Short mmCIF file of C-alpha atoms and ligand atoms in Angstrom, two decimals:
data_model
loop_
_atom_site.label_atom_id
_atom_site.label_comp_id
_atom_site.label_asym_id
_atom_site.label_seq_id
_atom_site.Cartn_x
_atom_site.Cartn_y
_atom_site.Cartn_z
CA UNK A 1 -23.74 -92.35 -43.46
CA UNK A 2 -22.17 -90.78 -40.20
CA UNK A 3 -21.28 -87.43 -39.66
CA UNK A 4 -17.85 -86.40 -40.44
CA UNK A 5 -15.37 -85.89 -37.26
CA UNK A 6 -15.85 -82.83 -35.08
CA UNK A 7 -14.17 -80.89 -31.72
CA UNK A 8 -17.76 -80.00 -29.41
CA UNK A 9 -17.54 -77.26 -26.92
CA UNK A 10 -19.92 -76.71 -24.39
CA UNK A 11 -20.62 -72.59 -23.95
CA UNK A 12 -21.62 -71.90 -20.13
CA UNK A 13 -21.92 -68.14 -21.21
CA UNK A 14 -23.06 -65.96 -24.59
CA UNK A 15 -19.55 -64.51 -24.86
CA UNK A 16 -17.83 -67.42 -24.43
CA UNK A 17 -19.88 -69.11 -27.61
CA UNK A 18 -19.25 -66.03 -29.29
CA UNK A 19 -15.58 -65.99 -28.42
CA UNK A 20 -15.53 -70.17 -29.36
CA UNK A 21 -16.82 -68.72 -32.85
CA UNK A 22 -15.03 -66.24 -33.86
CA UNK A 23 -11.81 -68.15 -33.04
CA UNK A 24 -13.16 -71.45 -35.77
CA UNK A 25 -14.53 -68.76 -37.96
CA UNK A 26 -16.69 -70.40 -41.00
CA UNK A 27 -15.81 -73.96 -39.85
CA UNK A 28 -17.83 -73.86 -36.37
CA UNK A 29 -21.32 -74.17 -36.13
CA UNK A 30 -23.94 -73.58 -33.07
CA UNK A 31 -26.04 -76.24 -31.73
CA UNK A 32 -29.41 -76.02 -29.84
CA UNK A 33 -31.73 -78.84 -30.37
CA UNK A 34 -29.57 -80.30 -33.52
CA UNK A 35 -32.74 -81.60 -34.92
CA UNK A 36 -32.17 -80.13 -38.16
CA UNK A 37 -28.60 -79.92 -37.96
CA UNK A 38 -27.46 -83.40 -36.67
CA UNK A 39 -29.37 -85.02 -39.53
CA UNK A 40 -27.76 -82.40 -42.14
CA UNK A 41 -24.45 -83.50 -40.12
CA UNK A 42 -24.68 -87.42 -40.46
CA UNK A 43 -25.83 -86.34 -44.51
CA UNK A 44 -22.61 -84.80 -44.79
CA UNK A 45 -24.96 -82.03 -46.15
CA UNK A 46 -22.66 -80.04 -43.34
CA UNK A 47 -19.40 -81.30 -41.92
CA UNK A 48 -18.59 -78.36 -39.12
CA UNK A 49 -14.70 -78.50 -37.73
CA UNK A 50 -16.26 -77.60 -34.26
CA UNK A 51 -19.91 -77.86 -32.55
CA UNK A 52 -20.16 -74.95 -30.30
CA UNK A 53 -23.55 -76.40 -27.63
CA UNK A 54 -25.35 -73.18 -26.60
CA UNK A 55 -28.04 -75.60 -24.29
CA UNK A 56 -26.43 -74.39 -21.32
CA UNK A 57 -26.89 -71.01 -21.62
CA UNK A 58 -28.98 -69.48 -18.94
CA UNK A 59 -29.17 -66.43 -20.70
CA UNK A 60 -30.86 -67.64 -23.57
CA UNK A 61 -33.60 -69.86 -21.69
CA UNK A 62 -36.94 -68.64 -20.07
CA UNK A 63 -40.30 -66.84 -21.29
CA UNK A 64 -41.18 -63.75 -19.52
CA UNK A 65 -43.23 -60.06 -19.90
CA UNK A 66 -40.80 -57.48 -21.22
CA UNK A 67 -42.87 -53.99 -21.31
CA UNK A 68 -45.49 -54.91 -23.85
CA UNK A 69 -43.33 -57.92 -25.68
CA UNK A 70 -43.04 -61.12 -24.39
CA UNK A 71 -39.43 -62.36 -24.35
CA UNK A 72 -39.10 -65.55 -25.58
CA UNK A 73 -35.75 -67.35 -25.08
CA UNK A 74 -34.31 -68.84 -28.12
CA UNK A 75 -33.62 -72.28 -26.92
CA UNK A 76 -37.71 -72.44 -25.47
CA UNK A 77 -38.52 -75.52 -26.98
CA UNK A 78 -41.31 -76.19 -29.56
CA UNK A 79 -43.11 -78.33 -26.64
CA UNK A 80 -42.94 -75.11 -24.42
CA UNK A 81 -44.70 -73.36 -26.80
CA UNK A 82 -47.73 -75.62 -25.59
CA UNK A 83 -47.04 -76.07 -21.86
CA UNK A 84 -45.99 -72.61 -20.72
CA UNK A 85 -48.92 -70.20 -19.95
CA UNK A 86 -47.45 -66.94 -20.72
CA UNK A 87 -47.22 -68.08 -24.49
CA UNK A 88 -50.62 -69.33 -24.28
CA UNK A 89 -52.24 -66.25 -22.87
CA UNK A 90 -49.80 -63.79 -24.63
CA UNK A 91 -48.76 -65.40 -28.54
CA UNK A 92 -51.37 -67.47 -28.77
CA UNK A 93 -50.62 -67.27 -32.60
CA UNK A 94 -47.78 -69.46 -31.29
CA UNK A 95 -49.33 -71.68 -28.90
CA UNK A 96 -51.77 -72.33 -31.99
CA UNK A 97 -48.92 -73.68 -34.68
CA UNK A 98 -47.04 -75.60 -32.10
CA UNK A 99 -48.42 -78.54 -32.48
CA UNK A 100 -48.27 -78.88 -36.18
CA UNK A 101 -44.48 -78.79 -35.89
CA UNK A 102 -42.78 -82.12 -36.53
CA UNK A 103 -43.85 -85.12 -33.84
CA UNK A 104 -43.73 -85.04 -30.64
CA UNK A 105 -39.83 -86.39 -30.08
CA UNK A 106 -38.66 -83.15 -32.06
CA UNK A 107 -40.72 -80.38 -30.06
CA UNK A 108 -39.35 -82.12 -27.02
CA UNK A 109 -35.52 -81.29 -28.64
CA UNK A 110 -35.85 -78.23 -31.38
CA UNK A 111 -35.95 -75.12 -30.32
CA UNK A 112 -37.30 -71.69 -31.07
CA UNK A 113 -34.34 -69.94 -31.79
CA UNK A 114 -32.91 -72.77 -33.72
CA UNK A 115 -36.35 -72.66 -36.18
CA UNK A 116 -35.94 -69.03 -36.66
CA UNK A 117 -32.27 -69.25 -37.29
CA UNK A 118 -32.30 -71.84 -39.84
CA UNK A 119 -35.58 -70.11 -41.68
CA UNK A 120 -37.14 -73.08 -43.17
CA UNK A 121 -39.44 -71.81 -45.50
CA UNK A 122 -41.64 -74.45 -44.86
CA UNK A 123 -41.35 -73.92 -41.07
CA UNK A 124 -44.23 -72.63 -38.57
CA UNK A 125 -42.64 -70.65 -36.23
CA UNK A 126 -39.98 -68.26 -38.72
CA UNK A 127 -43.62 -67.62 -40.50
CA UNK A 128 -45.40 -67.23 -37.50
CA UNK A 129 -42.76 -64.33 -35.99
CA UNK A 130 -43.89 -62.21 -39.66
CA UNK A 131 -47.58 -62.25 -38.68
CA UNK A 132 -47.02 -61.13 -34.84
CA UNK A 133 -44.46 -58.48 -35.94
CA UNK A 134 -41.52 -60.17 -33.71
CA UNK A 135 -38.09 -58.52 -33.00
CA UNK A 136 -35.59 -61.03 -33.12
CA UNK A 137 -32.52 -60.29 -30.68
CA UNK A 138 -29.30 -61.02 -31.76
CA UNK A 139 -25.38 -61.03 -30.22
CA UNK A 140 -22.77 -61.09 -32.07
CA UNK A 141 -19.00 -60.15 -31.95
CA UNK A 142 -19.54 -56.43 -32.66
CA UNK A 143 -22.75 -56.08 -30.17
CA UNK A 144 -26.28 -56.95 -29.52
CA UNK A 145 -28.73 -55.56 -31.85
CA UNK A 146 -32.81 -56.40 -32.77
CA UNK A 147 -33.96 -57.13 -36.12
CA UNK A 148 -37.59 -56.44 -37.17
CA UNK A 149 -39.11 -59.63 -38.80
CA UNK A 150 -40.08 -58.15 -41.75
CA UNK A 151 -35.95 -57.69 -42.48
CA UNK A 152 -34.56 -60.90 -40.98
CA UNK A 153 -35.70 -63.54 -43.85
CA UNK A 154 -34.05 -62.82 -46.82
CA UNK A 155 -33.51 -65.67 -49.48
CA UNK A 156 -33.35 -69.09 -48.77
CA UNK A 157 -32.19 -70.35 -45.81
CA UNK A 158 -30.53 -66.91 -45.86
CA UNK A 159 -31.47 -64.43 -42.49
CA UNK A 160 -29.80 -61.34 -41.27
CA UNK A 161 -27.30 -63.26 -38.95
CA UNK A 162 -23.95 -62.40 -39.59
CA UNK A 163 -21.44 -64.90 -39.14
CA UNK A 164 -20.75 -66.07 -35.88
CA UNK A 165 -24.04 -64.05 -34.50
CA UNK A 166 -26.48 -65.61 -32.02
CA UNK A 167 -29.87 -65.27 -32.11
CA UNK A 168 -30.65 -64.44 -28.10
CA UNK A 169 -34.42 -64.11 -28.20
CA UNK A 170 -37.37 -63.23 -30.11
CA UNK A 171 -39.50 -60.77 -28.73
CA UNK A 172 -43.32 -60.94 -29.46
CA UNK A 173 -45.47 -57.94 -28.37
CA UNK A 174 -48.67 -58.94 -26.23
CA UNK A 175 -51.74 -60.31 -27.24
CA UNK A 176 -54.46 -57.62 -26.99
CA UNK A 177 -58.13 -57.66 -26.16
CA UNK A 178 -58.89 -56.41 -29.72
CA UNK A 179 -56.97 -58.80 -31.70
CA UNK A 180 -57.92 -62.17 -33.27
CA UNK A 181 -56.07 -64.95 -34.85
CA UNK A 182 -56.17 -68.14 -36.34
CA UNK A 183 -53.64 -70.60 -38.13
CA UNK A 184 -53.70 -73.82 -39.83
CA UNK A 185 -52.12 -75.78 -42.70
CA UNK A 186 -52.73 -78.13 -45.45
CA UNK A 187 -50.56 -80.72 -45.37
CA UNK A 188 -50.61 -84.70 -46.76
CA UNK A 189 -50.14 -86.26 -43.08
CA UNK A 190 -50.62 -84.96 -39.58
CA UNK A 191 -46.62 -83.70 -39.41
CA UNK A 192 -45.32 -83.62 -42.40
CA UNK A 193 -44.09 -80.02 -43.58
CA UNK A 194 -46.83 -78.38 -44.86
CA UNK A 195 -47.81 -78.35 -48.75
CA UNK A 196 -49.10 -74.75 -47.22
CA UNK A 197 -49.69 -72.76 -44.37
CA UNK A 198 -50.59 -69.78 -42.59
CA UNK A 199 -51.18 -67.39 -39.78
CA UNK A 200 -53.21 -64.72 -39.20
CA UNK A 201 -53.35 -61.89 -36.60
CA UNK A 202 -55.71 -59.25 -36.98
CA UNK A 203 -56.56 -56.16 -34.74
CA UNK A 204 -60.09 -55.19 -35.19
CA UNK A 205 -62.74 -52.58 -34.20
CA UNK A 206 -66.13 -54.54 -34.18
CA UNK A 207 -66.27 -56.35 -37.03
CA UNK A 208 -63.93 -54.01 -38.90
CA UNK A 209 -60.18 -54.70 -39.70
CA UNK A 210 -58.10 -51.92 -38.46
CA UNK A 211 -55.03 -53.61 -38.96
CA UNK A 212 -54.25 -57.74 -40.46
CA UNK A 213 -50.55 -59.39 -40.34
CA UNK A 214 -51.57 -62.53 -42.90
CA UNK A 215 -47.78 -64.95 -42.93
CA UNK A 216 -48.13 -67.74 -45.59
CA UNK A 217 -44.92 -70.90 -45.58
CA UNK A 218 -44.09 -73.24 -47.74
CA UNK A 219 -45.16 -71.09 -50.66
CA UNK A 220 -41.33 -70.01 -51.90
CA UNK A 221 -38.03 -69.41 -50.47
CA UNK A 222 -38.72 -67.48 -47.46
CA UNK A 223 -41.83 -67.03 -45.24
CA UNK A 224 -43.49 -64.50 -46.62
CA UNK A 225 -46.56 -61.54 -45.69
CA UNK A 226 -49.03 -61.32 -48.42
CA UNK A 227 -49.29 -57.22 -48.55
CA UNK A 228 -52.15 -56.69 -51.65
CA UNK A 229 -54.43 -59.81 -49.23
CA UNK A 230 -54.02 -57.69 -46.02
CA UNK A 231 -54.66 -54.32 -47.34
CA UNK A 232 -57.67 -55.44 -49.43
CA UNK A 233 -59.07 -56.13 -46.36
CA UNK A 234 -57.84 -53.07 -43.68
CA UNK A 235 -60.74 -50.53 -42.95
CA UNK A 236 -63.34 -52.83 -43.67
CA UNK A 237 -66.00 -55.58 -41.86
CA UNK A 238 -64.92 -59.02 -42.67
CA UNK A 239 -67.64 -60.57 -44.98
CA UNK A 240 -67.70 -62.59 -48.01
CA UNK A 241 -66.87 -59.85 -50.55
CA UNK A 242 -63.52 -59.01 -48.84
CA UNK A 243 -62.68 -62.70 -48.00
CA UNK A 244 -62.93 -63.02 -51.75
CA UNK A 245 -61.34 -59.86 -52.84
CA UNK A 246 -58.31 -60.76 -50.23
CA UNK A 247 -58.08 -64.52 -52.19
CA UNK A 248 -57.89 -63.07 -55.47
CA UNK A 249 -55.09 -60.44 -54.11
CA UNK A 250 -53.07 -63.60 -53.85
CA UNK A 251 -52.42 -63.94 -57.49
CA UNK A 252 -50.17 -61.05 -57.28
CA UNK A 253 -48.80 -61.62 -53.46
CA UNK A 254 -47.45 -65.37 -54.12
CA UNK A 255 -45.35 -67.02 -57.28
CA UNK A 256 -44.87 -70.34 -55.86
CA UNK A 257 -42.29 -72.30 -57.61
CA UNK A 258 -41.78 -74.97 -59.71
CA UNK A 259 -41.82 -78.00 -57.75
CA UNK A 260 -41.88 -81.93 -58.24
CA UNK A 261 -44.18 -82.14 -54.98
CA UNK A 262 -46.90 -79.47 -56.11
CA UNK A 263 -47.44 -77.59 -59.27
CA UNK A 264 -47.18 -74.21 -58.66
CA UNK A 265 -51.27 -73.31 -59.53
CA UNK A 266 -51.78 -76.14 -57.25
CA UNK A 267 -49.95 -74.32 -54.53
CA UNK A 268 -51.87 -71.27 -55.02
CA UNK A 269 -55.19 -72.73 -55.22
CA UNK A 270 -54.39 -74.38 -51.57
CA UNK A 271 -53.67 -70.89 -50.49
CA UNK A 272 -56.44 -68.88 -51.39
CA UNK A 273 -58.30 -71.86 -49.90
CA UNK A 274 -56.46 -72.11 -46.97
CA UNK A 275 -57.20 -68.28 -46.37
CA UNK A 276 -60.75 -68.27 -46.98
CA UNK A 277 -61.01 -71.15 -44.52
CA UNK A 278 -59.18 -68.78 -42.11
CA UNK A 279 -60.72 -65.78 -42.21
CA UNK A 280 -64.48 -67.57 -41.85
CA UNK A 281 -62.82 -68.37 -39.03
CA UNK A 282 -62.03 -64.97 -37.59
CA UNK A 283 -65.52 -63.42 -38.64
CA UNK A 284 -66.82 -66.38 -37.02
CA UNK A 285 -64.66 -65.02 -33.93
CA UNK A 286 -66.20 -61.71 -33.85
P1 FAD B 301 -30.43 -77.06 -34.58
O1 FAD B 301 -30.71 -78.25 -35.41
O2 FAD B 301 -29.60 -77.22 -33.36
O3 FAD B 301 -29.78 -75.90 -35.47
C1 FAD B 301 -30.32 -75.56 -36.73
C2 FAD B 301 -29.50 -74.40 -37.32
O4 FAD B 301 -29.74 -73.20 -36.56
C3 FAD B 301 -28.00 -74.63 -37.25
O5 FAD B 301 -27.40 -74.01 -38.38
C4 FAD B 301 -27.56 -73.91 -35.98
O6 FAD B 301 -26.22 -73.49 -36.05
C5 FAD B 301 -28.52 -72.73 -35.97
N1 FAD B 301 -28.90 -72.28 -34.63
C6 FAD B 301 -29.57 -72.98 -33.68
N2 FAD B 301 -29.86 -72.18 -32.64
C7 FAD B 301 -29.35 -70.96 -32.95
C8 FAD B 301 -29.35 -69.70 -32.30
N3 FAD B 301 -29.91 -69.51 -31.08
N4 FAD B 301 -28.76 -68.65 -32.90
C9 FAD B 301 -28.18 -68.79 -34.12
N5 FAD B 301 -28.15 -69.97 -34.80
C10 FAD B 301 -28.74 -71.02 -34.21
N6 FAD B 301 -39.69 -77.99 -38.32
C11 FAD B 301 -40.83 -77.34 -38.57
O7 FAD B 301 -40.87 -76.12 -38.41
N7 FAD B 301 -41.96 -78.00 -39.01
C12 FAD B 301 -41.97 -79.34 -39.20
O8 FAD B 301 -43.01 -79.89 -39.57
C13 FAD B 301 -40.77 -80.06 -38.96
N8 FAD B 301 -40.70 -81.38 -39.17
C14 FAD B 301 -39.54 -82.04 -38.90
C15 FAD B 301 -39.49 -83.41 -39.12
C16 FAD B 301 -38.32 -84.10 -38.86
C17 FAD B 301 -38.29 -85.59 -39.10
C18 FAD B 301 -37.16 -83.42 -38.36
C19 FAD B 301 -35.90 -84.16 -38.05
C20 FAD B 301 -37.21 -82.05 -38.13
C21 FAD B 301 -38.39 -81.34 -38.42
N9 FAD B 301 -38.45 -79.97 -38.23
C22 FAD B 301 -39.63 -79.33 -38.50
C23 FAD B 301 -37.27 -79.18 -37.80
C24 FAD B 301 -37.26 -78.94 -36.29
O9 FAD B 301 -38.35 -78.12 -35.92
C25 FAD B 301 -35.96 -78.25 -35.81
O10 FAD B 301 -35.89 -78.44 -34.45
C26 FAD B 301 -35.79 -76.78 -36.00
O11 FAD B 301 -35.96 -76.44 -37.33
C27 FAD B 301 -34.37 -76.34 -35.61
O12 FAD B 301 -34.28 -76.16 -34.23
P2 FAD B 301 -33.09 -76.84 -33.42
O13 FAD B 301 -33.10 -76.21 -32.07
O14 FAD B 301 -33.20 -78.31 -33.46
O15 FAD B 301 -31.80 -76.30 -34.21
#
């Protein structure tokens, strides 16, 4: 199938994407990398009077300290997230998940941004920006604004963007000496979307847990924190007891649904695995 017909305009600037948008209203669509929306396109799954290309905006490229956040650009591509220092030495919650995004060919194309934007629940990254507490930075025709996180995923493909909004950066606060992380995901081959996954970042005292961020995807329609796992285990050393109490707080964190691919039980016994895998890991890191 090929994609219906479409105008494409090439933004140099954030207002003049903005302006491009608000003049096609609901029948314009952004690009960045277009590997998620070029296949939806030649599916007919979307068939957009107007690609507005955002690639050549300055303004939303480049990784850099911002006070204690580091600013990353939306259209930073998922192979950046491996090459450029500054995410390795300050998100390296991100550096971590890149490479179990997709195959090499997409990192080189998709983009940050673009991930976050479409919110995937079975994405890394839109997970990944729950468990470092990200601010994601949006323009739009009434104004720039940030967005915590925690309030930008909100069904289903469904985010705080307003139409015809821009997502301009996410901003990531710094790595610490006292914080730990670890991610990983089950999944049936070496890129496929993950059956599940997770990141962790904790900040810790010792071997106590002063404060845990734990982000689980592909376990519903949004990325999602797991709030009874992470307080079972606040204010106390990481052993075996509160590794177990934390899986069993997953019964009531997580209702996977019914799905052709994995029962939901299934889905929740990979989880509670997958987190006792991870934090052996970070007691192992103390
Ligand atoms: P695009 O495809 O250009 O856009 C996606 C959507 O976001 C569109 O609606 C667009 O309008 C909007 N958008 C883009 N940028 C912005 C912005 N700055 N502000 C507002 N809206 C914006 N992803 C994973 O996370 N894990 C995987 O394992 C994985 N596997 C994949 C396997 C295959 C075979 C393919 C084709 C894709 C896979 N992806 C996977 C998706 C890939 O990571 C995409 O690149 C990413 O989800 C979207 O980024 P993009 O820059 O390509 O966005």
């Amino acid at each position: 199938m090929k994609a219906r017909a479409f105008s494409y305009f090439r933004a140099a600037t954030i207002d003049h994407a903005l302006d491009a948008h608000a003049r096609a209203g609901d029948d314009a669509r952004f690009i960045a990398g277009g590997q998620s929306l070029v296949p939806a396109l030649s599916l007919r799954l979307q068939a957009p009077r107007l690609l507005i290309d955002i690639t050549h905006i300055d303004e939303l490229r480049g990784v850099r300290r911002d006070g204690d956040s580091l600013r990353i650009g939306a259209l930073t591509r998922h192979c950046e997230m491996l090459s450029e220092p500054l995410i390795a030495e300050f998100a390296p919650l991100l550096h971590a998940a890149a490479p179990f995004v997709a195959h090499p060919a997409i990192r080189n194309r998709g983009t940050f941004g673009g991930s976050v934007a479409l919110a995937d629940p079975a994405s890394e990254f839109p997970a990944m920006t729950l468990a470092l507490d990200a601010e994601i930075e949006i323009a739009g025709p009434s104004g720039r604004r940030r967005v915590k996180a925690d309030d930008f995923f909100i069904d289903l493909f469904e985010t705080a963007l307003r139409p015809g909004e821009l997502i301009t950066a996410i901003y990531v606060p710094l790595f610490k000496a006292d914080q730990r992380f670890a991610f990983d995901e089950l999944a049936r081959r070496r890129g496929d979307y993950a059956l599940v996954g997770c990141g962790i970042m904790a900040t810790c005292t010792g071997e106590r847990i002063d404060d845990i961020r734990i982000s689980f995807f592909s376990v519903g329609n949004t990325p999602m924190r797991v709030k009874g796992a992470e307080a079972s285990l606040i204010g106390s050393d990481l052993n075996a007891q509160r590794i177990a109490a934390a899986q069993g707080a997953l019964e009531g964190d997580l209702a996977p649904p019914e799905s052709d691919e994995v029962p939901p039980a299934m889905r929740l016994h990979l989880a509670r695995v997958l987190l006792g895998r991870l934090l052996g890991r970070l007691g192992e890191d103390a």
